[in-house]
mmCIF file of C-alpha atoms and ligand atoms in Angstrom:
data_model
loop_
_atom_site.group_PDB
_atom_site.id
_atom_site.type_symbol
_atom_site.label_atom_id
_atom_site.label_comp_id
_atom_site.label_asym_id
_atom_site.label_seq_id
_atom_site.Cartn_x
_atom_site.Cartn_y
_atom_site.Cartn_z
ATOM 1 C CA MET A 1 231.009 81.680 -100.355
ATOM 2 C CA GLU A 2 233.063 80.287 -103.213
ATOM 3 C CA LYS A 3 230.242 81.151 -105.597
ATOM 4 C CA GLY A 4 230.346 84.767 -104.384
ATOM 5 C CA TRP A 5 226.545 84.999 -104.622
ATOM 6 C CA TYR A 6 224.942 85.977 -101.324
ATOM 7 C CA ILE A 7 221.410 87.231 -102.007
ATOM 8 C CA LEU A 8 218.568 85.672 -104.055
ATOM 9 C CA GLY A 9 220.578 82.980 -105.787
ATOM 10 C CA GLU A 10 220.420 79.256 -106.463
ATOM 11 C CA GLU A 11 220.320 78.177 -102.792
ATOM 12 C CA VAL A 12 217.240 80.274 -101.997
ATOM 13 C CA LYS A 13 215.489 78.989 -105.128
ATOM 14 C CA LEU A 14 216.272 75.382 -104.231
ATOM 15 C CA PHE A 15 215.275 75.817 -100.596
ATOM 16 C CA GLU A 16 211.977 77.368 -101.673
ATOM 17 C CA LYS A 17 211.320 74.411 -103.963
ATOM 18 C CA GLU A 18 212.187 71.926 -101.218
ATOM 19 C CA PHE A 19 210.233 73.749 -98.499
ATOM 20 C CA ALA A 20 207.162 73.947 -100.771
ATOM 21 C CA GLY A 21 207.696 70.265 -101.604
ATOM 22 C CA TYR A 22 207.824 69.279 -97.932
ATOM 23 C CA HIS A 23 204.378 70.855 -97.579
ATOM 24 C CA GLN A 24 203.121 69.584 -100.970
ATOM 25 C CA GLU A 25 202.301 73.220 -101.638
ATOM 26 C CA ARG A 26 202.847 74.994 -104.977
ATOM 27 C CA PHE A 27 204.830 78.010 -103.821
ATOM 28 C CA ALA A 28 207.281 79.103 -101.136
ATOM 29 C CA VAL A 29 209.043 82.461 -100.837
ATOM 30 C CA GLY A 30 212.037 82.972 -98.558
ATOM 31 C CA VAL A 31 211.945 86.208 -96.561
ATOM 32 C CA GLY A 32 213.999 87.935 -93.876
ATOM 33 C CA ASN A 33 212.232 86.650 -90.746
ATOM 34 C CA GLY A 34 208.906 85.424 -89.358
ATOM 35 C CA LEU A 35 207.533 88.906 -88.667
ATOM 36 C CA ASP A 36 208.101 89.868 -92.305
ATOM 37 C CA ALA A 37 206.494 86.600 -93.439
ATOM 38 C CA LEU A 38 203.324 87.761 -91.656
ATOM 39 C CA ILE A 39 203.544 91.375 -92.859
ATOM 40 C CA LEU A 40 204.128 90.434 -96.507
ATOM 41 C CA SER A 41 201.252 87.911 -96.390
ATOM 42 C CA LEU A 42 198.907 90.644 -95.155
ATOM 43 C CA LYS A 43 200.283 93.128 -97.707
ATOM 44 C CA CYS A 44 199.444 90.664 -100.492
ATOM 45 C CA CYS A 45 195.752 90.853 -99.668
ATOM 46 C CA GLY A 46 195.199 94.533 -100.508
ATOM 47 C CA PHE A 47 193.277 95.327 -97.306
ATOM 48 C CA LYS A 48 192.382 98.925 -96.585
ATOM 49 C CA TYR A 49 193.214 101.135 -93.609
ATOM 50 C CA GLY A 50 191.183 100.190 -90.530
ATOM 51 C CA ASP A 51 190.120 96.713 -91.659
ATOM 52 C CA GLU A 52 190.035 94.211 -88.803
ATOM 53 C CA VAL A 53 192.095 91.058 -88.392
ATOM 54 C CA ILE A 54 191.233 88.448 -85.762
ATOM 55 C CA VAL A 55 194.188 87.086 -83.786
ATOM 56 C CA PRO A 56 194.588 85.093 -80.534
ATOM 57 C CA SER A 57 195.028 87.123 -77.350
ATOM 58 C CA ASN A 58 197.904 84.946 -76.071
ATOM 59 C CA THR A 59 200.148 84.952 -79.144
ATOM 60 C CA TYR A 60 203.718 86.195 -79.273
ATOM 61 C CA ILE A 61 203.533 89.936 -79.967
ATOM 62 C CA ALA A 62 204.956 89.547 -83.510
ATOM 63 C CA THR A 63 201.592 88.370 -84.862
ATOM 64 C CA ILE A 64 199.887 91.515 -83.560
ATOM 65 C CA LEU A 65 202.708 93.819 -84.657
ATOM 66 C CA ALA A 66 202.379 92.508 -88.223
ATOM 67 C CA ILE A 67 198.722 93.598 -88.268
ATOM 68 C CA ILE A 68 199.538 97.041 -86.859
ATOM 69 C CA HIS A 69 202.422 97.567 -89.296
ATOM 70 C CA CYS A 70 199.903 97.042 -92.132
ATOM 71 C CA ASP A 71 197.596 99.784 -90.729
ATOM 72 C CA LEU A 72 194.999 97.176 -89.811
ATOM 73 C CA VAL A 73 193.176 96.718 -86.499
ATOM 74 C CA PRO A 74 194.078 93.667 -84.392
ATOM 75 C CA VAL A 75 190.981 92.129 -82.792
ATOM 76 C CA LEU A 76 192.168 89.861 -80.012
ATOM 77 C CA VAL A 77 190.095 86.816 -79.142
ATOM 78 C CA GLU A 78 190.635 84.413 -76.282
ATOM 79 C CA PRO A 79 192.211 80.961 -76.663
ATOM 80 C CA ASP A 80 190.727 77.670 -75.583
ATOM 81 C CA HIS A 81 191.929 77.115 -72.018
ATOM 82 C CA LYS A 82 193.011 73.529 -72.760
ATOM 83 C CA THR A 83 194.838 73.850 -76.105
ATOM 84 C CA TYR A 84 196.035 77.484 -75.650
ATOM 85 C CA ASN A 85 195.063 77.956 -79.306
ATOM 86 C CA ILE A 86 192.434 80.324 -80.687
ATOM 87 C CA ASN A 87 188.898 79.274 -79.803
ATOM 88 C CA PRO A 88 186.772 78.949 -82.985
ATOM 89 C CA LYS A 89 183.623 80.014 -81.079
ATOM 90 C CA ALA A 90 185.352 83.194 -79.965
ATOM 91 C CA ILE A 91 186.298 83.910 -83.599
ATOM 92 C CA SER A 92 182.647 83.836 -84.696
ATOM 93 C CA ALA A 93 181.671 86.172 -81.866
ATOM 94 C CA ALA A 94 184.337 88.722 -82.871
ATOM 95 C CA ILE A 95 183.411 89.063 -86.561
ATOM 96 C CA THR A 96 182.112 92.490 -87.639
ATOM 97 C CA ASP A 97 181.474 93.999 -91.064
ATOM 98 C CA LYS A 98 185.080 95.258 -90.985
ATOM 99 C CA THR A 99 186.654 91.826 -90.469
ATOM 100 C CA VAL A 100 188.832 90.829 -93.418
ATOM 101 C CA ALA A 101 191.072 88.064 -92.124
ATOM 102 C CA ILE A 102 191.785 85.529 -89.417
ATOM 103 C CA MET A 103 195.380 85.101 -88.368
ATOM 104 C CA VAL A 104 195.653 81.818 -86.500
ATOM 105 C CA VAL A 105 198.759 80.912 -84.517
ATOM 106 C CA HIS A 106 199.728 77.274 -84.012
ATOM 107 C CA LEU A 107 201.184 78.075 -80.629
ATOM 108 C CA TYR A 108 203.866 75.970 -78.909
ATOM 109 C CA GLY A 109 203.822 73.528 -81.886
ATOM 110 C CA LEU A 110 200.176 72.463 -81.655
ATOM 111 C CA CYS A 111 198.053 72.999 -84.736
ATOM 112 C CA CYS A 112 194.784 74.904 -84.249
ATOM 113 C CA GLU A 113 191.465 73.119 -84.678
ATOM 114 C CA MET A 114 191.235 73.944 -88.368
ATOM 115 C CA ASP A 115 187.889 72.441 -89.496
ATOM 116 C CA PRO A 116 185.638 74.990 -87.750
ATOM 117 C CA ILE A 117 188.079 77.809 -88.535
ATOM 118 C CA LEU A 118 188.029 76.965 -92.260
ATOM 119 C CA ASN A 119 184.222 76.912 -92.142
ATOM 120 C CA ILE A 120 184.093 80.362 -90.549
ATOM 121 C CA ALA A 121 186.612 81.788 -93.048
ATOM 122 C CA GLU A 122 184.635 80.391 -95.965
ATOM 123 C CA LYS A 123 181.252 81.486 -94.610
ATOM 124 C CA HIS A 124 182.409 85.085 -94.059
ATOM 125 C CA GLN A 125 184.844 85.155 -97.025
ATOM 126 C CA LEU A 126 187.798 85.984 -94.826
ATOM 127 C CA LYS A 127 191.432 85.477 -95.742
ATOM 128 C CA LEU A 128 193.162 82.903 -93.544
ATOM 129 C CA ILE A 129 196.797 83.415 -92.583
ATOM 130 C CA GLU A 130 198.570 80.819 -90.464
ATOM 131 C CA ASP A 131 201.373 81.911 -88.165
ATOM 132 C CA CYS A 132 203.513 78.763 -88.266
ATOM 133 C CA ALA A 133 206.555 80.249 -86.510
ATOM 134 C CA GLN A 134 206.281 77.554 -83.821
ATOM 135 C CA ALA A 135 204.774 74.759 -85.891
ATOM 136 C CA HIS A 136 207.133 73.368 -88.544
ATOM 137 C CA GLY A 137 205.870 69.862 -89.307
ATOM 138 C CA SER A 138 202.867 70.091 -86.977
ATOM 139 C CA LYS A 139 199.647 68.488 -88.271
ATOM 140 C CA TYR A 140 195.903 68.525 -87.809
ATOM 141 C CA LYS A 141 194.124 65.434 -89.156
ATOM 142 C CA ASP A 142 197.316 64.488 -91.017
ATOM 143 C CA GLN A 143 197.539 67.843 -92.813
ATOM 144 C CA LEU A 144 200.572 70.045 -92.264
ATOM 145 C CA ALA A 145 200.330 73.441 -90.558
ATOM 146 C CA GLY A 146 200.622 76.200 -93.135
ATOM 147 C CA THR A 147 198.657 74.367 -95.832
ATOM 148 C CA PHE A 148 195.117 75.143 -94.645
ATOM 149 C CA GLY A 149 194.880 78.861 -95.300
ATOM 150 C CA ASP A 150 195.811 81.338 -98.010
ATOM 151 C CA PHE A 151 199.274 81.796 -96.500
ATOM 152 C CA GLY A 152 201.495 79.860 -94.091
ATOM 153 C CA ALA A 153 204.074 82.182 -92.502
ATOM 154 C CA PHE A 154 207.213 80.618 -90.995
ATOM 155 C CA SER A 155 210.140 81.839 -88.920
ATOM 156 C CA PHE A 156 213.546 80.152 -89.000
ATOM 157 C CA TYR A 157 214.805 81.898 -85.858
ATOM 158 C CA PRO A 158 217.579 79.602 -84.557
ATOM 159 C CA THR A 159 215.560 78.070 -81.700
ATOM 160 C CA LYS A 160 212.648 77.006 -83.937
ATOM 161 C CA ASN A 161 212.138 73.335 -84.811
ATOM 162 C CA LEU A 162 213.557 74.292 -88.212
ATOM 163 C CA GLY A 163 216.045 76.969 -87.215
ATOM 164 C CA ALA A 164 218.670 78.773 -89.298
ATOM 165 C CA LEU A 165 222.032 80.168 -88.177
ATOM 166 C CA GLY A 166 220.463 83.605 -87.861
ATOM 167 C CA ASP A 167 217.216 85.253 -88.897
ATOM 168 C CA GLY A 168 215.104 83.835 -91.695
ATOM 169 C CA GLY A 169 211.523 83.195 -92.711
ATOM 170 C CA ALA A 170 209.286 81.954 -95.507
ATOM 171 C CA VAL A 171 205.723 82.120 -96.755
ATOM 172 C CA ILE A 172 204.012 79.193 -98.444
ATOM 173 C CA CYS A 173 200.923 79.780 -100.572
ATOM 174 C CA LYS A 174 198.703 78.186 -103.200
ATOM 175 C CA ASN A 175 197.789 81.117 -105.414
ATOM 176 C CA GLU A 176 200.145 82.149 -108.228
ATOM 177 C CA ALA A 177 199.168 85.847 -108.051
ATOM 178 C CA HIS A 178 199.972 85.858 -104.310
ATOM 179 C CA TYR A 179 203.280 84.163 -105.076
ATOM 180 C CA GLN A 180 204.264 86.728 -107.699
ATOM 181 C CA LYS A 181 203.332 89.571 -105.347
ATOM 182 C CA LEU A 182 205.347 88.071 -102.479
ATOM 183 C CA LEU A 183 208.400 87.868 -104.777
ATOM 184 C CA GLN A 184 208.012 91.555 -105.565
ATOM 185 C CA LEU A 185 207.231 92.664 -102.014
ATOM 186 C CA ARG A 186 210.344 91.059 -100.541
ATOM 187 C CA ASN A 187 212.592 92.759 -103.096
ATOM 188 C CA TYR A 188 211.717 96.470 -103.259
ATOM 189 C CA GLY A 189 208.519 95.867 -105.217
ATOM 190 C CA SER A 190 210.542 94.786 -108.199
ATOM 191 C CA SER A 191 210.242 91.807 -110.528
ATOM 192 C CA LYS A 192 212.781 93.182 -113.022
ATOM 193 C CA LYS A 193 216.023 94.663 -111.717
ATOM 194 C CA TYR A 194 215.712 98.430 -111.053
ATOM 195 C CA HIS A 195 212.065 98.475 -112.166
ATOM 196 C CA ASN A 196 209.862 98.989 -109.096
ATOM 197 C CA ASP A 197 206.157 98.410 -109.610
ATOM 198 C CA ILE A 198 204.831 98.446 -106.036
ATOM 199 C CA ILE A 199 205.950 99.795 -102.661
ATOM 200 C CA GLY A 200 208.090 96.888 -101.507
ATOM 201 C CA TYR A 201 210.460 95.945 -98.718
ATOM 202 C CA ASN A 202 213.938 94.573 -98.369
ATOM 203 C CA SER A 203 213.177 91.191 -96.788
ATOM 204 C CA ARG A 204 215.127 88.375 -98.358
ATOM 205 C CA LEU A 205 216.306 85.050 -97.047
ATOM 206 C CA ASP A 206 220.035 85.058 -97.724
ATOM 207 C CA GLU A 207 221.962 82.351 -99.538
ATOM 208 C CA LEU A 208 223.959 81.190 -96.509
ATOM 209 C CA GLN A 209 220.812 80.685 -94.423
ATOM 210 C CA ALA A 210 219.060 78.958 -97.323
ATOM 211 C CA SER A 211 221.951 76.556 -97.862
ATOM 212 C CA PHE A 212 222.007 75.729 -94.140
ATOM 213 C CA LEU A 213 218.234 75.226 -94.106
ATOM 214 C CA ARG A 214 218.524 72.906 -97.118
ATOM 215 C CA ILE A 215 220.808 70.671 -95.074
ATOM 216 C CA LYS A 216 218.513 70.794 -92.047
ATOM 217 C CA LEU A 217 215.096 70.390 -93.698
ATOM 218 C CA PRO A 218 215.519 66.629 -94.359
ATOM 219 C CA HIS A 219 216.086 66.240 -90.585
ATOM 220 C CA LEU A 220 212.990 68.186 -89.497
ATOM 221 C CA ASP A 221 210.848 65.086 -89.020
ATOM 222 C CA ALA A 222 213.582 63.419 -86.926
ATOM 223 C CA ILE A 223 213.913 66.575 -84.799
ATOM 224 C CA ASN A 224 210.148 66.584 -84.227
ATOM 225 C CA THR A 225 210.127 62.849 -83.417
ATOM 226 C CA HIS A 226 212.818 63.391 -80.803
ATOM 227 C CA LYS A 227 210.957 66.296 -79.217
ATOM 228 C CA ARG A 228 207.765 64.215 -79.165
ATOM 229 C CA LYS A 229 209.653 61.414 -77.397
ATOM 230 C CA LEU A 230 210.818 63.848 -74.715
ATOM 231 C CA ALA A 231 207.291 65.280 -74.386
ATOM 232 C CA ASP A 232 205.959 61.772 -73.962
ATOM 233 C CA ILE A 233 208.235 61.307 -70.943
ATOM 234 C CA TYR A 234 206.777 64.432 -69.354
ATOM 235 C CA ASN A 235 203.239 63.410 -70.312
ATOM 236 C CA LYS A 236 203.632 59.989 -68.701
ATOM 237 C CA ASN A 237 205.629 60.940 -65.624
ATOM 238 C CA LEU A 238 204.635 64.383 -64.380
ATOM 239 C CA ASP A 239 202.176 64.177 -61.524
ATOM 240 C CA ALA A 240 198.733 65.760 -61.340
ATOM 241 C CA GLN A 241 199.813 69.076 -59.787
ATOM 242 C CA PHE A 242 201.103 70.112 -63.245
ATOM 243 C CA ILE A 243 198.661 70.903 -66.052
ATOM 244 C CA LYS A 244 200.126 69.325 -69.164
ATOM 245 C CA PRO A 245 199.513 70.084 -72.861
ATOM 246 C CA ALA A 246 196.263 68.694 -74.278
ATOM 247 C CA LEU A 247 196.524 65.365 -76.101
ATOM 248 C CA ASP A 248 194.181 64.423 -78.936
ATOM 249 C CA GLU A 249 194.804 62.028 -81.795
ATOM 250 C CA ASP A 250 193.674 64.564 -84.407
ATOM 251 C CA PHE A 251 196.684 66.717 -83.536
ATOM 252 C CA TYR A 252 200.366 65.987 -84.224
ATOM 253 C CA HIS A 253 202.057 68.263 -81.677
ATOM 254 C CA VAL A 254 205.711 69.068 -82.437
ATOM 255 C CA TYR A 255 206.429 70.621 -79.040
ATOM 256 C CA HIS A 256 208.365 73.659 -80.182
ATOM 257 C CA ILE A 257 207.689 74.451 -76.533
ATOM 258 C CA TYR A 258 206.686 71.944 -73.862
ATOM 259 C CA ASN A 259 204.781 74.013 -71.331
ATOM 260 C CA ILE A 260 202.956 73.235 -68.126
ATOM 261 C CA LEU A 261 200.707 75.419 -66.025
ATOM 262 C CA HIS A 262 201.240 75.711 -62.281
ATOM 263 C CA PRO A 263 199.716 78.164 -59.793
ATOM 264 C CA LYS A 264 203.117 78.680 -58.101
ATOM 265 C CA ARG A 265 204.932 79.153 -61.404
ATOM 266 C CA ASP A 266 207.557 81.625 -60.185
ATOM 267 C CA GLN A 267 208.527 79.500 -57.163
ATOM 268 C CA LEU A 268 208.642 76.441 -59.412
ATOM 269 C CA LYS A 269 210.960 78.218 -61.852
ATOM 270 C CA GLN A 270 213.308 79.187 -58.999
ATOM 271 C CA TYR A 271 213.164 75.660 -57.528
ATOM 272 C CA LEU A 272 214.227 74.189 -60.885
ATOM 273 C CA LEU A 273 216.979 76.782 -61.227
ATOM 274 C CA ASP A 274 218.250 75.769 -57.767
ATOM 275 C CA HIS A 275 218.570 72.276 -59.253
ATOM 276 C CA ASN A 276 220.435 73.656 -62.293
ATOM 277 C CA ILE A 277 217.437 73.237 -64.590
ATOM 278 C CA TYR A 278 216.824 76.236 -66.823
ATOM 279 C CA THR A 279 213.309 77.055 -67.927
ATOM 280 C CA GLU A 280 211.627 79.842 -69.882
ATOM 281 C CA ILE A 281 208.273 81.596 -69.761
ATOM 282 C CA HIS A 282 206.343 81.951 -73.022
ATOM 283 C CA TYR A 283 205.391 84.632 -72.254
ATOM 284 C CA PRO A 284 205.685 86.558 -68.996
ATOM 285 C CA VAL A 285 203.621 89.545 -70.228
ATOM 286 C CA ALA A 286 200.390 89.109 -72.212
ATOM 287 C CA PRO A 287 200.095 91.227 -75.379
ATOM 288 C CA HIS A 288 197.282 93.367 -73.911
ATOM 289 C CA ASP A 289 199.610 94.328 -71.034
ATOM 290 C CA GLN A 290 202.468 95.373 -73.314
ATOM 291 C CA LEU A 291 203.201 99.076 -73.306
ATOM 292 C CA ALA A 292 203.587 99.025 -77.099
ATOM 293 C CA LEU A 293 199.950 98.011 -77.612
ATOM 294 C CA LYS A 294 198.430 100.789 -75.505
ATOM 295 C CA GLY A 295 195.781 102.469 -77.643
ATOM 296 C CA TYR A 296 195.765 99.803 -80.356
ATOM 297 C CA LEU A 297 193.247 97.334 -78.898
ATOM 298 C CA LYS A 298 189.470 97.463 -78.602
ATOM 299 C CA THR A 299 189.519 96.134 -75.012
ATOM 300 C CA TYR A 300 192.173 95.191 -72.493
ATOM 301 C CA THR A 301 190.474 92.346 -70.594
ATOM 302 C CA TYR A 302 191.520 88.839 -71.568
ATOM 303 C CA PRO A 303 191.224 86.578 -68.509
ATOM 304 C CA ILE A 304 192.215 83.319 -70.240
ATOM 305 C CA ALA A 305 195.329 84.854 -71.791
ATOM 306 C CA GLN A 306 196.102 86.486 -68.437
ATOM 307 C CA HIS A 307 195.825 83.157 -66.618
ATOM 308 C CA ILE A 308 198.085 81.381 -69.123
ATOM 309 C CA HIS A 309 200.708 84.118 -68.926
ATOM 310 C CA GLN A 310 200.672 84.033 -65.123
ATOM 311 C CA THR A 311 200.990 80.248 -64.764
ATOM 312 C CA THR A 312 202.845 78.906 -67.797
ATOM 313 C CA LEU A 313 206.349 77.471 -67.617
ATOM 314 C CA SER A 314 208.329 75.983 -70.525
ATOM 315 C CA LEU A 315 210.382 72.928 -69.620
ATOM 316 C CA PRO A 316 213.589 71.713 -71.323
ATOM 317 C CA CYS A 317 212.587 69.928 -74.545
ATOM 318 C CA SER A 318 215.131 70.487 -77.292
ATOM 319 C CA PHE A 319 216.831 68.240 -79.833
ATOM 320 C CA ALA A 320 219.953 68.522 -77.641
ATOM 321 C CA HIS A 321 218.277 66.999 -74.566
ATOM 322 C CA THR A 322 218.427 63.274 -73.843
ATOM 323 C CA GLU A 323 215.656 61.049 -72.523
ATOM 324 C CA ASP A 324 217.707 60.491 -69.336
ATOM 325 C CA GLN A 325 217.881 64.226 -68.730
ATOM 326 C CA ILE A 326 214.116 64.604 -69.111
ATOM 327 C CA ASN A 327 213.513 61.680 -66.728
ATOM 328 C CA THR A 328 215.689 63.504 -64.187
ATOM 329 C CA VAL A 329 213.710 66.739 -64.688
ATOM 330 C CA CYS A 330 210.494 64.770 -64.050
ATOM 331 C CA GLU A 331 211.860 63.260 -60.828
ATOM 332 C CA ILE A 332 212.879 66.693 -59.535
ATOM 333 C CA LEU A 333 209.597 68.304 -60.587
ATOM 334 C CA ASN A 334 207.512 65.658 -58.850
ATOM 335 C CA LYS A 335 209.259 66.504 -55.558
ATOM 336 C CA PHE A 336 208.098 70.120 -55.736
ATOM 337 C CA ASN A 337 205.491 71.177 -53.223
HETATM 338 C C1 PLP B 1 204.198 82.959 -82.890
HETATM 339 C C2 PLP B 1 205.308 83.745 -83.529
HETATM 340 N N1 PLP B 1 205.044 84.510 -84.594
HETATM 341 C C3 PLP B 1 205.995 85.231 -85.211
HETATM 342 C C4 PLP B 1 207.294 85.227 -84.768
HETATM 343 C C5 PLP B 1 208.298 86.100 -85.450
HETATM 344 O O1 PLP B 1 209.381 85.416 -85.971
HETATM 345 P P1 PLP B 1 210.792 86.152 -86.159
HETATM 346 O O2 PLP B 1 211.422 86.294 -84.828
HETATM 347 O O3 PLP B 1 211.546 85.256 -87.083
HETATM 348 O O4 PLP B 1 210.503 87.478 -86.780
HETATM 349 C C6 PLP B 1 207.633 84.439 -83.667
HETATM 350 C C7 PLP B 1 209.017 84.443 -83.202
HETATM 351 O O5 PLP B 1 209.435 84.018 -82.214
HETATM 352 C C8 PLP B 1 206.614 83.680 -83.022
HETATM 353 O O6 PLP B 1 206.883 82.912 -81.963
#
């Protein structure tokens, strides 16, 4: 505030350098929010009206909205019922001659199974965009989410593992031409003040958010370690009536959300509330059931997504929670019947 420079200044530049550095990636561009990070990534690719983009059927609606805002067709494919992430076999089955990109979502903080997805993208020459809004610091085979594809799109919404004090987002990428285009797109299509070369947006990470994120970024790994410690308590102590997140040593889960599945989800939520334990549902309505998407999808039957949305419950698992608190939640949960 003393500098009097609020938009596109030194703090944003330094945060971009540090965020790219964290990922050992060449470029990062700060943008207004996670939805814009996805939209601007798609806009960089020069797709044409009606091209198809593959996306998981159980994602948060933002991923699908980004595709629609770019006049592209979202093709929803079902997740794997154990990881809740996009099923590579379902991707192959959904490819048509109009498919131009795969938009994977590392949901709940678990990285997708990237080896087969990278093979499919390469074989069919598809662009690969990673929605990393829930996956800061998450890894697959020791590689960070966001560094596999052409673009890694991040949200810094305050509740994220790397959260700002308001809205914020960023795109990381490898290709210099993509980087230059992202810089233009976020700032009215301009690379020189008042000279507008392409139809751009106003989507900039502001200086105050960038300076806050610069303080927080060095703590991201500690935040993730803490959340993993809490998740471990659930994993070890919750009894068999609860379906817990999949564990596999190839995946470094950062538990943006720790969710369980339970057939009596709504009663369970109320039971926990009666014990003063607040939970969330990510998400109560599947994308294909959202009013907004009527008329935009090829089909409206997604049984795996439906099942997840009907049975999922997100348990307390934030940096603010203590191990003692999570042990108490486990004790109370195990008494549910
Ligand atoms: C999977 C996913 N993608 C995209 C977004 C959009 O991020 P933002 O709210 O910053 O626009 C979110 C936000 O919650 C999300 O969970």
